[in-house]
Coordinates of C-alpha atoms and ligand atoms in Angstrom, one line a residue:
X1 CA -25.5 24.0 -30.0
X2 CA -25.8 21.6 -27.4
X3 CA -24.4 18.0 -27.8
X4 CA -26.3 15.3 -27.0
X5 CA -24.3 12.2 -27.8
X6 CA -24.4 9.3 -26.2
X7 CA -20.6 8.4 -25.0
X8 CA -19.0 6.0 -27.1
X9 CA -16.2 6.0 -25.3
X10 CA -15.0 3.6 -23.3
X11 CA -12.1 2.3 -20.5
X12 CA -10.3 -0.7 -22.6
X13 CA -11.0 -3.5 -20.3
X14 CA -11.9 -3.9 -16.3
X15 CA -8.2 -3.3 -15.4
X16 CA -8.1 0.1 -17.4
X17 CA -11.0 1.1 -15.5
X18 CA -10.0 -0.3 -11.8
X19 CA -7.0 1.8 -12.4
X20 CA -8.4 5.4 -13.2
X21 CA -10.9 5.2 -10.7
X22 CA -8.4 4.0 -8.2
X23 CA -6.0 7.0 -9.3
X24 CA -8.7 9.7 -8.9
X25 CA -9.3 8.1 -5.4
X26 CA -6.2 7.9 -4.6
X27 CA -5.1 11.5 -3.3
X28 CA -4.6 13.7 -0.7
X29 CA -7.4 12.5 1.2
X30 CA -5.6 9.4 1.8
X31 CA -2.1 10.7 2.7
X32 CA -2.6 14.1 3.7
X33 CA -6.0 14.3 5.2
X34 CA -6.8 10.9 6.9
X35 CA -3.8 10.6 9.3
X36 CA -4.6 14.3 10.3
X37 CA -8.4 13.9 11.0
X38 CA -7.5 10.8 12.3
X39 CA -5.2 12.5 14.9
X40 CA -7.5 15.6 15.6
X41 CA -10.3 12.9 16.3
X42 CA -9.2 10.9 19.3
X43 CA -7.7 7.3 16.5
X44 CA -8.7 4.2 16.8
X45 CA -12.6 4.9 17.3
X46 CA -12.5 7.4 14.5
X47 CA -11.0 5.0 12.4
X48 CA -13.5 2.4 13.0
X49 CA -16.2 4.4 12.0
X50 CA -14.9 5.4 9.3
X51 CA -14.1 1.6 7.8
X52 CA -18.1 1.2 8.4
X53 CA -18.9 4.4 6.4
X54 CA -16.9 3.1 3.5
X55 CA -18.1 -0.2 3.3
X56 CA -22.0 0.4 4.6
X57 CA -22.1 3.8 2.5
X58 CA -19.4 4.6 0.4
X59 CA -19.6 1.7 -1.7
X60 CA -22.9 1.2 -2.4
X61 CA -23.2 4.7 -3.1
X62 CA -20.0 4.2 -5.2
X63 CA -22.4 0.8 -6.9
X64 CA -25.3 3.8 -7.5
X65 CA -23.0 6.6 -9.1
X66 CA -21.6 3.9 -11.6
X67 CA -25.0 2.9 -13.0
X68 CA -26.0 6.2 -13.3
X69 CA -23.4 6.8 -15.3
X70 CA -23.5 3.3 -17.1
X71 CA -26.9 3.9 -18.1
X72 CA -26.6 7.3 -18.9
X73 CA -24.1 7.3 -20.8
X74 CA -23.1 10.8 -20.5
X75 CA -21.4 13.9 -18.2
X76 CA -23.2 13.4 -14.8
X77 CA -26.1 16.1 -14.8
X78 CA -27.5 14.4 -18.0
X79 CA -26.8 10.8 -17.2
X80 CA -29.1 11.5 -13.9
X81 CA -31.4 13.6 -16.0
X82 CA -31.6 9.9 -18.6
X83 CA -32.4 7.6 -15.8
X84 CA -34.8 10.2 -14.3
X85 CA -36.2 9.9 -18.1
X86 CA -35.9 6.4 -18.3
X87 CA -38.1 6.2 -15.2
X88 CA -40.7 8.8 -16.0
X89 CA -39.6 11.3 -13.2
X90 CA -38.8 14.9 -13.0
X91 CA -36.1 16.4 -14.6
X92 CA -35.3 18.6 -11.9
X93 CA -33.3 15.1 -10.7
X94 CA -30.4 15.9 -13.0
X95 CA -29.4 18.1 -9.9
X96 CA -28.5 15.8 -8.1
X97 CA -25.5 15.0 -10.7
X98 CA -25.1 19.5 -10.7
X99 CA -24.2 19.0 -7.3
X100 CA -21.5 16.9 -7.2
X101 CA -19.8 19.1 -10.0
X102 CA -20.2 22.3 -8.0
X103 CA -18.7 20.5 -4.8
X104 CA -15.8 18.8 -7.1
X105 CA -15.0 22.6 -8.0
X106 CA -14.9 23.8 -4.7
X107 CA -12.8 21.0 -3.4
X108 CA -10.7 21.9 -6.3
X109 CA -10.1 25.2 -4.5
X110 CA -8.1 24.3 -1.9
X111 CA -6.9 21.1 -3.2
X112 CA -4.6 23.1 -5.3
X113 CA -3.0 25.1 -2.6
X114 CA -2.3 21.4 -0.4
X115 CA -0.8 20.2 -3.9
X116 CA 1.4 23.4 -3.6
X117 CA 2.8 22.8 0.0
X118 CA 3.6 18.9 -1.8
X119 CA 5.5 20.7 -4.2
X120 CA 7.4 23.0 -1.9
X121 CA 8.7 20.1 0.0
X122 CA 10.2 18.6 -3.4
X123 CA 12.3 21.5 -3.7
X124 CA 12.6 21.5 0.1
X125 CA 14.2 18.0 0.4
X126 CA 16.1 18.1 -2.9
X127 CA 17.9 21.7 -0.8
X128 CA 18.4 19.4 2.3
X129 CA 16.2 21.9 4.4
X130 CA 15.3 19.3 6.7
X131 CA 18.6 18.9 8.0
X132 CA 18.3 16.2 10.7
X133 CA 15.8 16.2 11.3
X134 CA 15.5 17.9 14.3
X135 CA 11.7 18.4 14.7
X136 CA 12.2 21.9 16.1
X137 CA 13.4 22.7 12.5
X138 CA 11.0 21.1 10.6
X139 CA 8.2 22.4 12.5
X140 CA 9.3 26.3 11.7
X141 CA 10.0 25.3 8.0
X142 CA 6.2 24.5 8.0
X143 CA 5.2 27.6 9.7
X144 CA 7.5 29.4 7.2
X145 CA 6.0 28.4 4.7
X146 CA 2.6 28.9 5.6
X147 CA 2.9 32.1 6.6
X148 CA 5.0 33.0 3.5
X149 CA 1.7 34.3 1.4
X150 CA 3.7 35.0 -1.6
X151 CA 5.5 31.7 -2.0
X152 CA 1.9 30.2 -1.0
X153 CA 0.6 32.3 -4.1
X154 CA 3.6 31.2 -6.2
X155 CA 3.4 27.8 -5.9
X156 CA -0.2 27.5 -6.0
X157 CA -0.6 29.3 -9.4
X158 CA 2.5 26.6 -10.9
X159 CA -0.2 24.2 -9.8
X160 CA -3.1 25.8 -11.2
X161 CA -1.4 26.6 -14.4
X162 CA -0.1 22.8 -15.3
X163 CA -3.4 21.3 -14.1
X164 CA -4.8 23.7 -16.8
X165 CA -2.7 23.2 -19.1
X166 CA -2.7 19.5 -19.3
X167 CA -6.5 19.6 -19.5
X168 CA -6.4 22.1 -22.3
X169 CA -4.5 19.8 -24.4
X170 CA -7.0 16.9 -23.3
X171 CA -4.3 14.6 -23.8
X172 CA -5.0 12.4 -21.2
X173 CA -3.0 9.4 -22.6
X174 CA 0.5 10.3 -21.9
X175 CA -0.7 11.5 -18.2
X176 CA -2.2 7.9 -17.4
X177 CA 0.5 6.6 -18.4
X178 CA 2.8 8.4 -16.2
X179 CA 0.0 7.4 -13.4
X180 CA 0.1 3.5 -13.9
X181 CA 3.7 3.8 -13.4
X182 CA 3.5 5.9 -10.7
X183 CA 0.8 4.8 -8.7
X184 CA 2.5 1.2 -7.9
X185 CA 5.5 3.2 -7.1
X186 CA 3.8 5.3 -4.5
X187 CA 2.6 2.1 -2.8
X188 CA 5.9 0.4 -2.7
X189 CA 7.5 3.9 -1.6
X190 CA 4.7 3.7 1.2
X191 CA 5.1 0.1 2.5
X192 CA 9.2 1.1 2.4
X193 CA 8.5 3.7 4.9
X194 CA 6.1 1.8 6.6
X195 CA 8.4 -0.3 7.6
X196 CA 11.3 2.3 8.4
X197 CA 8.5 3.7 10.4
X198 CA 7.9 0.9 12.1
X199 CA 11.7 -0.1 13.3
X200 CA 12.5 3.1 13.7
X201 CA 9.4 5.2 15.3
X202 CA 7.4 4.0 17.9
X203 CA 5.1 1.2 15.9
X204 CA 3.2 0.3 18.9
X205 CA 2.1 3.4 20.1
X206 CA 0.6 4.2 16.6
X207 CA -1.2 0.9 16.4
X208 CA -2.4 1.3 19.7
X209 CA -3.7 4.7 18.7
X210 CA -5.1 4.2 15.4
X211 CA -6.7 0.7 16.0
X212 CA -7.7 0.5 19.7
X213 CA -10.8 2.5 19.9
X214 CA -11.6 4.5 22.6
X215 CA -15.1 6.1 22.4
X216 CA -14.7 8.3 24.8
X217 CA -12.5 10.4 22.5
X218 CA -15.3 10.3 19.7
X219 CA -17.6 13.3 19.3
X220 CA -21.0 13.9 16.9
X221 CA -18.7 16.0 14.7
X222 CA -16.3 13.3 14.5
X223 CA -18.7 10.7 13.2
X224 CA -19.9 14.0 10.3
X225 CA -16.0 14.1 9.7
X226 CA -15.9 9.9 9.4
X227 CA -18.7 9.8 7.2
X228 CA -17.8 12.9 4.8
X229 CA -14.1 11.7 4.5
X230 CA -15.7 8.2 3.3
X231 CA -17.0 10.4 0.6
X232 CA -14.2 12.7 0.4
X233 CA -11.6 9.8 -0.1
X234 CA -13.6 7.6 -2.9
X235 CA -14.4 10.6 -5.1
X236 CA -18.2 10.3 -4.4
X237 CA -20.8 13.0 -4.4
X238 CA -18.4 15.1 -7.1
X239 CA -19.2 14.0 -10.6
X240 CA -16.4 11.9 -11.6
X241 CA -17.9 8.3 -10.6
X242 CA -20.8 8.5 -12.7
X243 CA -18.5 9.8 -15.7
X244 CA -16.4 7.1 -15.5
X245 CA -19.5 4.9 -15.4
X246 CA -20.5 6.4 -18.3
X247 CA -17.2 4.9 -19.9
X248 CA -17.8 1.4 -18.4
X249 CA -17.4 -1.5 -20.5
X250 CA -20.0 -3.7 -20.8
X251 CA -19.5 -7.0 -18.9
X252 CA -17.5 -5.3 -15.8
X253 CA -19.2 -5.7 -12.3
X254 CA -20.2 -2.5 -10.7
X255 CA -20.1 -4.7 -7.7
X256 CA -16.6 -6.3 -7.7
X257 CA -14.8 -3.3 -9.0
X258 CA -16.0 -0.5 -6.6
X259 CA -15.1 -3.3 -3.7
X260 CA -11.9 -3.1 -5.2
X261 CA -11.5 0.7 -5.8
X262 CA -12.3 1.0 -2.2
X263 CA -10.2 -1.7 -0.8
X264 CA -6.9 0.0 -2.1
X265 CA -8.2 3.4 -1.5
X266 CA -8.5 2.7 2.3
X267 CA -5.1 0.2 2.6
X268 CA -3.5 3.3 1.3
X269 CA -5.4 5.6 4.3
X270 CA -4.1 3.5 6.4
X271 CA -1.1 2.6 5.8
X272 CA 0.1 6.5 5.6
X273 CA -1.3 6.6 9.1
X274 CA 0.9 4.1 10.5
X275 CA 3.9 5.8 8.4
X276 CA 3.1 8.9 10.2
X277 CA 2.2 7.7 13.8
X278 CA 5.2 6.0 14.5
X279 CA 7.4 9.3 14.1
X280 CA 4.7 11.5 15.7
X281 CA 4.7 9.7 18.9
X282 CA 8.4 8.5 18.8
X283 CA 9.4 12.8 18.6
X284 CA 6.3 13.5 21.6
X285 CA 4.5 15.0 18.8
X286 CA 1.1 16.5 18.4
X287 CA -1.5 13.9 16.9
X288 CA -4.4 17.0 16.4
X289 CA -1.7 19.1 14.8
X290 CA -4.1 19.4 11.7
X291 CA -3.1 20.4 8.6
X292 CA -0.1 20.1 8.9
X293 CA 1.1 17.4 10.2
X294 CA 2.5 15.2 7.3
X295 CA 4.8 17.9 6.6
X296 CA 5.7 18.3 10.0
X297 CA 6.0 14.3 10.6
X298 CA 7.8 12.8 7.5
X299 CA 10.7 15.2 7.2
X300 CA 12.0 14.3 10.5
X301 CA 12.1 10.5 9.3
X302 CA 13.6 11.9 6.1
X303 CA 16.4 13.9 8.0
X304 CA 17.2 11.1 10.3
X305 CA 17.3 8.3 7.9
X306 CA 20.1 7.3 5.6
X307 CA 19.9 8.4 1.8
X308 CA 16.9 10.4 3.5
X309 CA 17.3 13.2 1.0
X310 CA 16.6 11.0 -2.2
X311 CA 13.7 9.1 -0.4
X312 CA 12.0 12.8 0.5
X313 CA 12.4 14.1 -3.0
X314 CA 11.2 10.8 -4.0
X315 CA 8.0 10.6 -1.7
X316 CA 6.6 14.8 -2.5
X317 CA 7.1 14.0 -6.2
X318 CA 5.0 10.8 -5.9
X319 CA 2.5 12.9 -3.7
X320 CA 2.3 16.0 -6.0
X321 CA 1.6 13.0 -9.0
X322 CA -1.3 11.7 -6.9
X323 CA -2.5 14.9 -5.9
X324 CA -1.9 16.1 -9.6
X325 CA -4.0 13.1 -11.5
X326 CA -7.1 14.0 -8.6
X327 CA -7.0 17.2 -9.3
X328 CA -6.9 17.3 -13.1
X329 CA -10.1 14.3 -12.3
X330 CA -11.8 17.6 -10.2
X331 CA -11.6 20.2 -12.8
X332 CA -12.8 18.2 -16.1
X333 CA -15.9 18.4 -15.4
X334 CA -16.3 21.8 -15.1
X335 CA -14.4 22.1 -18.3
X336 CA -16.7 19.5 -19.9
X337 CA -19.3 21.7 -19.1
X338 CA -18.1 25.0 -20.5
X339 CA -17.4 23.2 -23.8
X340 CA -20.6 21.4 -24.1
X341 CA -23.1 23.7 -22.7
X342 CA -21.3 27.2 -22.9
X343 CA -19.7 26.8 -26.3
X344 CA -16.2 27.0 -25.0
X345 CA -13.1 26.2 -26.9
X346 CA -11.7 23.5 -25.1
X347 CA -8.5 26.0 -24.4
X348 CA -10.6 28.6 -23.4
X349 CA -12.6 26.9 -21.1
X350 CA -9.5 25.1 -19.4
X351 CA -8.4 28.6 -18.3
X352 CA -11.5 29.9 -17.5
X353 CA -12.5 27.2 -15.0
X354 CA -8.8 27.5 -13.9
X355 CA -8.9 31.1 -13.3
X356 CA -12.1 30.8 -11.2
X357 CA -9.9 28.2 -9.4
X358 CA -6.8 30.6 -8.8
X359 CA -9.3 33.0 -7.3
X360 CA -11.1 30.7 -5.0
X361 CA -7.4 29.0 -4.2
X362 CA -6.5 33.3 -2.9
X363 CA -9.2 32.4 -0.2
X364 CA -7.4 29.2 1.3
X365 CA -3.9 31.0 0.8
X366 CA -5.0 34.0 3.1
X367 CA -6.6 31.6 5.7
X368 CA -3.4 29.6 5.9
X369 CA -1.2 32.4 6.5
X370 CA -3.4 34.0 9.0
X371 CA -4.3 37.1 6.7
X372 CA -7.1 39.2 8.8
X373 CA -9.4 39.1 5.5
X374 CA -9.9 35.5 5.8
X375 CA -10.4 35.0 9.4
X376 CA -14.2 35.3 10.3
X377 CA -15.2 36.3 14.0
X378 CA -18.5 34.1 14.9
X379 CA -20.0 32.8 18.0
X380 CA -18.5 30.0 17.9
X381 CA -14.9 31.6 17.8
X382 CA -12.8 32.5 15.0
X383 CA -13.4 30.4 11.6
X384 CA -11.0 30.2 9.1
X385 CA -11.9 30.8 5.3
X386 CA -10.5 27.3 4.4
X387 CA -12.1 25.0 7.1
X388 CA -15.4 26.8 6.1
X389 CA -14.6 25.5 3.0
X390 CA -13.5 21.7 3.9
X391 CA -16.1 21.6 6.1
X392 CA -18.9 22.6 3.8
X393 CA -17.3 20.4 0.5
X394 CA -16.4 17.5 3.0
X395 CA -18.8 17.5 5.9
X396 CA -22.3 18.9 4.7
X397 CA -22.0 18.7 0.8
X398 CA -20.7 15.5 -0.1
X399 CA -22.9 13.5 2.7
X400 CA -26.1 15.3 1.5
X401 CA -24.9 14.4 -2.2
X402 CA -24.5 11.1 -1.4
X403 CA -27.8 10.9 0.2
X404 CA -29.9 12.4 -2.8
X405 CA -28.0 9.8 -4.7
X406 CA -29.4 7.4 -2.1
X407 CA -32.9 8.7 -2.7
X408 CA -32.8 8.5 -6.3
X409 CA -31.2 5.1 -7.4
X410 CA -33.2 3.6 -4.2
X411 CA -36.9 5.6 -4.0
X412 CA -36.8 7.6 -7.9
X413 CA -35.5 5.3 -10.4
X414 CA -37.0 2.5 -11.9
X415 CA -36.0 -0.5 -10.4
X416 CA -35.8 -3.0 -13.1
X417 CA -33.6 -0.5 -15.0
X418 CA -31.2 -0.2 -11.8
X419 CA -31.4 -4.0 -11.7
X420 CA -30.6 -4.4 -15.1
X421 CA -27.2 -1.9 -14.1
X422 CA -26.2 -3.9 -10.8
X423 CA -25.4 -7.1 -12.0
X424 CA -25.6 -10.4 -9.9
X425 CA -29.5 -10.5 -8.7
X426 CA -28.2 -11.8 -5.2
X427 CA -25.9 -8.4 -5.4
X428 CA -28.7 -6.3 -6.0
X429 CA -31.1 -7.9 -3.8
X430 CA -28.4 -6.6 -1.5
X431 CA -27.4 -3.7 -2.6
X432 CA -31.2 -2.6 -3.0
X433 CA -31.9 -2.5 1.0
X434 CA -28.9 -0.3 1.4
X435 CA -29.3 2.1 -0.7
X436 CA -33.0 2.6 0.0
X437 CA -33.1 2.1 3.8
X438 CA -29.8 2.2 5.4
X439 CA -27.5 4.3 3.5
X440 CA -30.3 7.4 3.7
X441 CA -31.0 6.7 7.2
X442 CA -27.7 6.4 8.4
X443 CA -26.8 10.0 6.9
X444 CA -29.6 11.5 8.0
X445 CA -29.4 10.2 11.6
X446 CA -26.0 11.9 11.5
X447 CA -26.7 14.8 11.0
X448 CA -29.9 15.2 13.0
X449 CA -27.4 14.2 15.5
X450 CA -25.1 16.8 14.5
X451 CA -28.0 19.6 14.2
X452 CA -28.5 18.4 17.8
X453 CA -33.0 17.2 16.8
X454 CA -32.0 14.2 18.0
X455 CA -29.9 12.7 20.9
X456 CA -28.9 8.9 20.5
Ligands
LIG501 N1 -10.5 11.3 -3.6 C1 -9.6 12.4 -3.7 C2 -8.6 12.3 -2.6 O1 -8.7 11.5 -1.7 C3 -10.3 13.7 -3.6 C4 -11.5 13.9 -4.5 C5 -12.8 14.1 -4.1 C6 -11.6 13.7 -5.9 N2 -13.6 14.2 -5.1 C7 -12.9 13.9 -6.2 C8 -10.6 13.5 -6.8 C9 -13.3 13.9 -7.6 C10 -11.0 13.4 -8.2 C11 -12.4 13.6 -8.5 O2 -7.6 13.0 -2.6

């Protein structure tokens, strides 16, 4: 039986909303991921291009996947499949809103096993394993942990299993609760160490690096890696934005909250950077350390600094929350899915989505720890199961998502009916240019670049 209700649901007021979509951005793109692509990619000019991807691209594209969902009305396959209705088109649009689910899922994959290194370093700080810091330490803790399969395995599954459970119960009350608390404390916990950073750590040398750019240090590939994080970091191109437009109140502007969602999204990108930076470059650190370099930066500030211990457990618990509230955002709508159109009990379907997870997550887990199954020999060198996997969800998935989305609020739909979505005429007169012309252009120019058709 399939259900075709139109969603009656909806986020109390413009706050309520601002808030959720805030704490499904907010993640480990902003604290884990950006200071380390930011570091493997040469800084400041990086960063620049980045801020121009969010606010040329992301957010219009942010402005399209809410109306979708506003008008829709429904989980994000069949709220592209109503406009495309609504406008007389093909249904073969809906998917465009398939996509994103299928790259949320992926994401989910290794998301789960990041979230698991977060919660290692609870336990970690709470034992006092970083000592004092001594950055010869804290580097090998990292590398024990990583090439500890098992524990990889064990604390992955913990993850897996309470992201499943909570969805299974579907009580989603008592966990945004906990959020709204949390995410404000996360921030202030931030800006704290911000400014220990700063006094402590070598601010300069971090603002230098992360806001001077130098585009000499900027590659093709960086640019893909800019533009897919924009994507990456706001939750676009993966389902959720057009569900929660689908919840939208009547009377909020798409325009002025996704400005807003975005704005705090990238203050908290950046201001992890310049938490990090200061203590890479004050301890001769490696900025392209990669993956792990927030767990190979921030315990030597937490070992040096007084009451160190209590701030460390403090700052993984607040990361595993963030991490926790994306992830459980990444897996509904799979489970959405199986209930609707499979026939799932909602309990059922919670652990079948999160057993296809666990298996996907044994992929990352051997790619981390070096396992020979998950190393791939190619002619480019050795690739590793789990930056196949970013790199596919991030760089090549997400963009062309985004870009279909382009195509089909700006080219496909009917444009009174996406009028009639994005408020203000002077914002849509706007808006409308961008989405048609420049957003889709820009992307593609990208990666013609990158596919090397092209040389700018
Ligand atoms: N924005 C999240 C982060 O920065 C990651 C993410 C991508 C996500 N797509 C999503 C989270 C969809 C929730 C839903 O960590």
């Amino acid at each position: 039986m399939q259900k075709a209700t139109r969603q009656t649901n909806r986020w109390s007021n413009r706050l309520a909303y601002i808030l959720a979509a805030t704490g499904a951005a907010v993640g480990l793109g902003n604290i884990w991921k950006f200071p380390y692509i930011t570091g493997q990619n040469g800084g400041g000019a990086f960063v620049l291009v980045y801020l121009v991807c969010i606010l040329f691209i992301g957010i219009p594209v942010m402005m399209a996947e809410v109306a979708l969902g506003k008008h829709g009305r429904h989980t994000p396959g069949r709220s592209v499949l109503e406009v495309a209705k609504s406008s007389g088109k093909s249904h073969w649009w809906s998917l465009v809103g398939w996509m994103g689910v299928v790259s949320g899922y992926l994401i989910l994959s290794f998301y789960v096993v990041i979230t698991g290194w977060a919660l290692a370093y609870i336990y970690k700080a709470g034992a006092g394993d970083f000592g004092t810091g001594d950055p010869k330490q804290v580097q090998a803790l990292f590398a024990d942990l990583t090439n500890d399969g098992w524990a990889l395995l064990g604390w992955t599954s913990t993850v897996v299993l309470a992201t499943v459970l909570v969805i299974g119960k579907g009580v989603k009350a008592g966990l945004e609760r906990a959020v709204s608390a949390l995410m404000p404390l996360l921030f202030l916990l931030l800006l704290g160490l911000a400014i220990y950073a700063a006094s402590e750590g070598d601010f300069w040398a971090a603002f230098h690096f992360m806001f001077a750019p130098d585009f000499s240090k900027l590659s093709i590939n960086g640019v893909v890696v800019a533009l897919g994080h924009s994507f990456f970091t706001l939750s676009l191109a993966s389902g959720i934005m057009i569900m929660y437009g689908a919840y939208l109140p009547e009377g909020v502007s798409i325009a002025k909250s996704s400005v807003w969602i975005a704005f705090f999204d990238t203050l908290v990108a950046l201001i992890a950077g310049m938490v990090i930076y200061p203590v890479v470059f004050a301890n001769h650190l490696e900025p392209g350390a990669g993956p792990g370099l927030i767990f190979q930066t921030l315990p030597i500030a937490f070992g040096q600094m007084p009451g160190g211990r209590l701030v460390g457990v403090l700052f993984f618990i607040m990361l595993v929350f963030a991490a926790f509230t994306s992830a459980l955002a990444l897996i509904e709508s799979s489970v959405a899915w199986l209930v609707e159109k499979r026939g799932f009990g909602r309990w059922q379907a919670a652990f079948a989505a999160g057993f296809g997870i666990w298996l996907l997550s044994l992929g990352t887990i051997a790619s981390v720890s070096n396992m020979p199954i998950a190393i791939f020999h190619t002619p480019w060198g050795e690739v590793h199961f789990f930056a196949i996997l970013d790199y596919l969800t991030a760089n090549i998935a997400l963009p062309i998502g985004g870009l279909l989305i382009a195509i089909f609020t700006g080219w496909v739909a009917n444009k009174a009916l996406m009028a009639d979505m994005i408020d203000a005429p002077w914002v849509f007169r706007l808006w409308h240019p961008v989405i048609k012309y420049l957003a889709p252009l820009a992307i593609l120019l990208v990666f013609l670049q990158l596919t090397g058709v092209i040389h700018l």
